[in-house]
Amino acid sequence: MTRKLAGFAEDDLRALAGDRSFTRGLGYLDAVSGLEVGEGSVTAVVHGTDAYEVELTLGDGDGISGWCDCPYGQEGNFCKHCVAVGLTVLRRAEAIPRQRAAARARTSGLEAWLAALSRDELLALVRERLAEDRTLRRRLELRAATARSDLHAVRDRVLALIDPRPFARYGYIEYADAPGYAQQIAEAASALSALTAGGGAAQAVGLAEEALRVLAEAYEEMDDSDGVVGEAAAAVAEAHVKACKVARPDPHRLAEWLVGHMLGDDSGVPDLDPLDYAEVLGPAGLSRMRQLAAEAKRRRPSGWAERYLMECLVKAAGDVDELVELYAQDLHPSGATHLRIAEELESAGRADEALAWAERGLRDCAAEAHIDGRLVDHVCVHYARAGRTADVVALRRDRFHVEQSLAAYRQLRSAAQAAHCWEAERVAALAALKADARRERGSRYGGTLLIDALLDDGDLDAAWKEAAGRAHDGQWEQLADLSRETRPAEALTVYLRLAESAKEPTGDRAYERLARLLLGARDCHRALGTEAVFTEYLVGLRTELKRRRKLMTVLERHGL
């Protein structure tokens, strides 16, 4: 019935968010406020690290989708805040059809009222809104100036939109103010595109360059952690490219401006690509850029911007050998540059040379613990295609002994299984890990890599033998989770010990972990036929922690 009323169910939210975000969303049910049901959507505010705006779209028969302005949500994910709003809607499912019908009625009534207004009445309404809403007034002023080709007014409005000062409290644009500034930059980009479309492409070129200079300077003094300002600035750069393609400015002047912008002190945002301008620059402009870039690189051989610009121009010329020579001047110790050379040669159809460069990278970086994994993968793929499975195993073995990581162990296992020699390789690998464990060299989590490897192999008997005195809490919990059906008594001991230490921390994450441990303990008691003992333990625990009302809510939700 819930699905029919609200258009979705809890399973839909879990499928969209994933188990982790869904579980975290459960802890935000009390943080949802301002829930408003529209004809086809629901909006609300969820209070977390900040106050986040959430919008869920309720499609008739098409399920549900969601948007949130938190960093994770802006990446296109159905986040924990979306889950919290969705669950709140489900709690009020009985009222949803009535509220959606009321929203439809309001929309229909508004449209009918607007349609009935005369031209003068509509103008009066718009003027009233313009007097109240400065943002709307700015937008319409800009549209009007663009429509009548008032270049002076367009310039004033565009520069006003990208002016960072109204957003820079204390001289710095803070994280919370960046989205508002980004919105104005996007409006400026739209105005520049409209100016080009309206026959003012030459003016749009100059105005866009002025805007890009202001944006590059402003970007040094802001927190754009979510990249919203950078994305909006990229739209201004795109408007500049479009204007150049229409106006066809002097190639030499454009080349000099591009080099000056890309190598200037404020060249961080937006990141211009000279290849976007190749059509406008033509051979003469590209040649001028090559000349300027070469001079700049001679002045600062190690400069990142100078090297990047030169790489772009060499790529544009299509000379693979020159590009390889350029890359070879600065080989990174991780092997990343060797890989780039190999990829360029392979794209040019020179597979043998590509493999030779990749193998050289492995030799040059053999002693590095943090070699670029893509380089190793690249060589292994080529070896596998050639049927050189023994070479794949040897390479993965060498990297495992240098890196000593779970990822390297898994890669060795996969290669050895494909070559049908994992049994022997595993004995040698585990022997190395045992020797490492005896030297008390832990993994990045604190426990030994040996236990991680045994757990990953599913060798629980060996993992239990090695865990004492070596495993960290996360490894103990994983071992208990994997063993509660086959070793319920031993797993129970682990769960109870971890639960005892988990009683002290507070907060949603800590309470969810404690509940998870208690659920594991309950499963062990059921397997042992001692459920009454668990019930007595749980009653004592709830009595001890009864003042933590949020914890009690979490336990109840998990049936504890």
Short mmCIF file of C-alpha atoms in Angstrom, two decimals, residues 4 43 47 62 65 68 81 115 117 198 206 224 251 266 295 315 319 321 323 354 366 372 382-383 416 451 456 543:
data_model
loop_
_atom_site.label_atom_id
_atom_site.label_comp_id
_atom_site.label_asym_id
_atom_site.label_seq_id
_atom_site.Cartn_x
_atom_site.Cartn_y
_atom_site.Cartn_z
CA LYS A 4 0.76 2.86 -4.29
CA THR A 43 11.28 19.38 -1.32
CA HIS A 47 20.16 19.62 8.78
CA ASP A 62 8.66 5.70 -13.17
CA SER A 65 14.90 10.23 -8.35
CA CYS A 68 20.67 17.25 -2.92
CA HIS A 81 19.79 13.24 2.94
CA ALA A 115 -3.98 33.56 -18.58
CA LEU A 117 -4.70 38.84 -16.88
CA GLY A 198 22.92 38.52 -31.64
CA GLY A 206 36.87 41.08 -25.56
CA ASP A 224 35.37 26.15 -4.17
CA PRO A 251 45.44 34.65 -34.85
CA ASP A 266 46.26 33.66 -12.09
CA GLU A 295 60.54 30.56 -25.01
CA LYS A 315 49.87 16.97 -29.54
CA ASP A 319 54.26 14.44 -33.95
CA ASP A 321 58.22 11.25 -31.59
CA LEU A 323 55.81 14.20 -27.82
CA ALA A 354 54.90 1.00 -26.42
CA ALA A 366 61.40 -1.47 -9.61
CA ASP A 372 51.66 3.56 -10.73
CA HIS A 382 50.10 -7.22 -23.01
CA TYR A 383 51.79 -10.28 -21.52
CA ALA A 416 48.52 -17.32 -10.42
CA ILE A 451 45.20 -11.73 8.56
CA ASP A 456 40.30 -12.56 1.76
CA THR A 543 19.15 -0.21 31.36
#
